[in-house]
Every structure is written in structure tokens, then in C-alpha cells.
């Protein structure tokens, strides 16, 4: 019985061998069609776009769902979806900012700091970045650090209502601080 199984396996493997002739000339094919290639419908590739020009990426859906969860104040779910988006698209600065903000809201400031660090490398010194970092420090009770980040955001975007509201929130926090 075993001998028959081994013999049939060897016969099947013998059919998989090639004659060693390289029919591609050592060229590795990409997803770009060559001149003269046709689609499976017999049409030419002329005018067709390949996947390199797509406008939708797999992380888009995760980011959209994460933003909905964040707006609904489901910060744990939002964080999980933003994390998924960062895994699908590691260079998506918006996903890293969302992950950091979600971590702030569940008081995982260690993870928020790591996400903000990665976001800064991707989005740079933007008003949104400084505003979010300032809000993170506000949640932690580090009011001086919050103020310096809010002021940096205000310098970059003086007409941004979110930054102005956060500066007002900070001033009310300073007035109502318990000692």
C-alpha cells in the first residue's frame, strides 16, 4: 500500500520537472504588460491602467471605519482599526495620528508617544500634529508642554478653530487646577 503511494507520488513529481530551458531569458515579469500582450478577452492593453495607478488602498477602509468609531467615542475599537491601517500602509501619517489620538483617549500614553513619533516622521511639523500632541499633554496634566505645542500649532494655523478652542480649554484648565 505504501509502496503504491510512494510510486504514484514519484510519478506525479516526475511530471513537474522542466527540461531546464529558460524561456524568459532571465527576465522577471512585473505587472506592466509588454508590447503585444493581450488581455484575457483578446483586447490590447493600450490605454488600460495597471495597479500602480490605483486611487484606493486597503488601508482606506480601515481608516474610514476607525474615524467612525472614534467619532462614536469607541476609542478602543478605533485604535484597533487605526493599528490595522498602519499595518496595511505603514507610511500613512493620518493612520498613525489617529492611532496616537485613540491611545490618548484610553490613557495608553506610552503607545501614543510611539505613534506620535512615527507620525511626525511622516507628516512633519503640521498644525494637526502639534494640536494633537498638545491635547495629549493636556490629558496627561502636563500643562506647560500642552501650551507650547498648542502655541506651535497656533503659529502654523492662526485661524484654525480647533487650535483656538484647545487654547481656551487649556486656559480654563489652568484656572480650575486643583492644588
Tab-separated table of C-alpha atoms in Angstrom:
chain	number	residue	atom	x	y	z
A	1	UNK	CA	0.000	0.000	0.000
A	2	UNK	CA	2.774	2.424	0.984
A	3	UNK	CA	4.849	1.377	-1.974
A	4	UNK	CA	1.970	2.220	-4.322
A	5	UNK	CA	1.530	5.657	-2.696
A	6	UNK	CA	5.254	6.430	-2.971
A	7	UNK	CA	5.317	5.264	-6.587
A	8	UNK	CA	2.359	7.450	-7.543
A	9	UNK	CA	3.947	10.436	-5.752
A	10	UNK	CA	7.213	9.939	-7.643
A	11	UNK	CA	5.303	9.642	-10.913
A	12	UNK	CA	3.456	12.912	-10.199
A	13	UNK	CA	6.682	14.706	-9.271
A	14	UNK	CA	8.397	13.427	-12.392
A	15	UNK	CA	5.719	15.209	-14.434
A	16	UNK	CA	6.577	18.526	-12.714
A	17	UNK	CA	10.179	18.678	-13.868
A	18	UNK	CA	11.246	21.024	-16.627
A	19	UNK	CA	13.824	20.449	-19.271
A	20	UNK	CA	15.968	23.280	-17.881
A	21	UNK	CA	15.372	25.632	-20.818
A	22	UNK	CA	14.863	29.231	-19.646
A	23	UNK	CA	12.048	30.607	-21.802
A	24	UNK	CA	12.045	34.070	-20.138
A	25	UNK	CA	15.670	34.902	-20.858
A	26	UNK	CA	16.265	35.616	-17.161
A	27	UNK	CA	13.721	38.474	-17.133
A	28	UNK	CA	11.307	38.669	-14.238
A	29	UNK	CA	7.833	39.820	-15.278
A	30	UNK	CA	6.177	42.710	-13.491
A	31	UNK	CA	2.555	43.693	-13.565
A	32	UNK	CA	3.264	46.004	-16.514
A	33	UNK	CA	2.168	44.452	-19.804
A	34	UNK	CA	4.673	44.064	-22.613
A	35	UNK	CA	4.070	45.383	-26.101
A	36	UNK	CA	1.851	42.938	-27.927
A	37	UNK	CA	0.343	41.348	-24.787
A	38	UNK	CA	-3.413	40.895	-24.805
A	39	UNK	CA	-5.968	40.668	-22.030
A	40	UNK	CA	-7.918	37.508	-21.350
A	41	UNK	CA	-10.656	38.993	-23.562
A	42	UNK	CA	-8.289	39.348	-26.523
A	43	UNK	CA	-8.056	43.154	-26.252
A	44	UNK	CA	-4.786	45.064	-26.311
A	45	UNK	CA	-3.514	46.641	-23.071
A	46	UNK	CA	-3.254	50.062	-24.721
A	47	UNK	CA	-4.965	52.656	-22.524
A	48	UNK	CA	-5.534	50.302	-19.592
A	49	UNK	CA	-4.119	51.305	-16.220
A	50	UNK	CA	-2.263	48.844	-14.056
A	51	UNK	CA	-2.462	48.557	-10.276
A	52	UNK	CA	0.290	51.120	-9.784
A	53	UNK	CA	-2.190	53.930	-10.524
A	54	UNK	CA	-4.975	52.922	-8.133
A	55	UNK	CA	-6.624	55.594	-6.036
A	56	UNK	CA	-7.992	53.187	-3.393
A	57	UNK	CA	-5.762	51.361	-0.973
A	58	UNK	CA	-6.621	48.649	1.530
A	59	UNK	CA	-5.946	50.996	4.455
A	60	UNK	CA	-8.610	53.468	3.277
A	61	UNK	CA	-11.461	51.311	4.526
A	62	UNK	CA	-9.775	50.690	7.875
A	63	UNK	CA	-9.133	54.434	8.341
A	64	UNK	CA	-12.730	55.305	7.434
A	65	UNK	CA	-14.110	52.729	9.884
A	66	UNK	CA	-11.635	53.886	12.562
A	67	UNK	CA	-12.744	57.509	12.179
A	68	UNK	CA	-16.374	56.448	12.580
A	69	UNK	CA	-15.514	54.523	15.742
A	70	UNK	CA	-13.529	57.493	17.080
A	71	UNK	CA	-16.450	59.886	16.452
A	72	UNK	CA	-18.729	57.433	18.286
A	73	UNK	CA	-16.251	57.544	21.213
A	74	UNK	CA	-15.356	53.867	20.823
A	75	UNK	CA	-11.679	54.608	21.263
A	76	UNK	CA	-10.545	51.010	21.768
A	77	UNK	CA	-12.176	49.909	18.518
A	78	UNK	CA	-10.850	52.991	16.764
A	79	UNK	CA	-7.343	52.223	17.996
A	80	UNK	CA	-7.559	48.640	16.751
A	81	UNK	CA	-8.724	49.793	13.314
A	82	UNK	CA	-6.092	52.542	13.105
A	83	UNK	CA	-3.477	49.944	14.067
A	84	UNK	CA	-4.745	47.710	11.256
A	85	UNK	CA	-4.454	50.662	8.871
A	86	UNK	CA	-0.859	51.297	9.958
A	87	UNK	CA	-0.051	47.664	9.260
A	88	UNK	CA	-1.640	47.838	5.813
A	89	UNK	CA	0.000	51.176	4.952
A	90	UNK	CA	2.965	51.924	7.250
A	91	UNK	CA	3.584	55.292	5.558
A	92	UNK	CA	0.068	56.654	6.177
A	93	UNK	CA	0.652	59.584	8.536
A	94	UNK	CA	-3.081	60.062	9.113
A	95	UNK	CA	-3.445	56.495	10.350
A	96	UNK	CA	-0.556	56.999	12.793
A	97	UNK	CA	-2.110	60.269	14.025
A	98	UNK	CA	-5.442	58.503	14.534
A	99	UNK	CA	-3.760	55.650	16.365
A	100	UNK	CA	-1.988	58.115	18.657
A	101	UNK	CA	-5.207	60.027	19.392
A	102	UNK	CA	-7.045	56.776	20.138
A	103	UNK	CA	-4.285	55.701	22.500
A	104	UNK	CA	-4.522	59.091	24.239
A	105	UNK	CA	-8.210	58.597	24.866
A	106	UNK	CA	-7.700	55.202	26.516
A	107	UNK	CA	-4.769	56.623	28.527
A	108	UNK	CA	-2.116	54.499	26.822
A	109	UNK	CA	0.283	57.399	26.617
A	110	UNK	CA	3.290	55.126	26.082
A	111	UNK	CA	1.751	53.843	22.853
A	112	UNK	CA	0.567	57.329	21.916
A	113	UNK	CA	4.116	58.661	22.189
A	114	UNK	CA	5.408	55.952	19.868
A	115	UNK	CA	2.639	56.629	17.352
A	116	UNK	CA	3.220	60.407	17.503
A	117	UNK	CA	6.926	59.821	16.899
A	118	UNK	CA	6.156	57.815	13.777
A	119	UNK	CA	3.529	60.327	12.648
A	120	UNK	CA	5.992	63.221	12.957
A	121	UNK	CA	8.391	61.461	10.589
A	122	UNK	CA	5.559	61.138	8.062
A	123	UNK	CA	3.513	64.358	8.384
A	124	UNK	CA	6.161	66.693	9.754
A	125	UNK	CA	5.563	69.846	11.746
A	126	UNK	CA	1.910	70.369	10.857
A	127	UNK	CA	-0.719	72.228	12.886
A	128	UNK	CA	-2.669	68.986	13.297
A	129	UNK	CA	0.375	67.244	14.705
A	130	UNK	CA	1.146	69.946	17.279
A	131	UNK	CA	-2.530	70.290	18.188
A	132	UNK	CA	-2.892	66.561	18.811
A	133	UNK	CA	0.329	66.342	20.806
A	134	UNK	CA	-0.779	69.357	22.833
A	135	UNK	CA	-4.099	67.699	23.577
A	136	UNK	CA	-2.234	64.550	24.595
A	137	UNK	CA	-0.216	66.544	27.122
A	138	UNK	CA	-3.396	68.235	28.321
A	139	UNK	CA	-4.937	64.829	29.037
A	140	UNK	CA	-1.813	63.868	30.967
A	141	UNK	CA	-1.931	67.052	33.034
A	142	UNK	CA	1.328	68.382	31.594
A	143	UNK	CA	0.010	71.873	31.002
A	144	UNK	CA	3.313	73.576	30.099
A	145	UNK	CA	4.028	71.003	27.388
A	146	UNK	CA	0.439	71.292	26.169
A	147	UNK	CA	0.733	75.072	25.957
A	148	UNK	CA	3.975	75.001	23.974
A	149	UNK	CA	2.501	72.558	21.436
A	150	UNK	CA	-0.763	74.490	21.134
A	151	UNK	CA	1.236	77.673	20.504
A	152	UNK	CA	3.267	75.954	17.782
A	153	UNK	CA	0.001	74.842	16.166
A	154	UNK	CA	-1.384	78.369	16.507
A	155	UNK	CA	1.702	79.855	14.804
A	156	UNK	CA	1.223	77.499	11.854
A	157	UNK	CA	-2.567	77.945	11.627
A	158	UNK	CA	-3.772	81.060	13.471
A	159	UNK	CA	-7.310	80.810	12.053
A	160	UNK	CA	-7.867	77.149	12.970
A	161	UNK	CA	-10.886	76.988	15.313
A	162	UNK	CA	-9.780	73.684	16.842
A	163	UNK	CA	-6.461	75.148	17.957
A	164	UNK	CA	-8.215	78.243	19.329
A	165	UNK	CA	-10.689	76.059	21.255
A	166	UNK	CA	-7.879	73.967	22.707
A	167	UNK	CA	-6.062	77.118	23.863
A	168	UNK	CA	-9.294	78.230	25.599
A	169	UNK	CA	-9.647	74.777	27.129
A	170	UNK	CA	-6.084	74.986	28.384
A	171	UNK	CA	-6.647	78.398	29.962
A	172	UNK	CA	-9.761	77.116	31.748
A	173	UNK	CA	-7.758	74.093	32.931
A	174	UNK	CA	-5.117	76.387	34.406
A	175	UNK	CA	-7.784	78.431	36.217
A	176	UNK	CA	-9.563	75.360	37.600
A	177	UNK	CA	-6.496	73.383	38.623
A	178	UNK	CA	-6.721	71.655	41.990
A	179	UNK	CA	-3.754	72.073	44.300
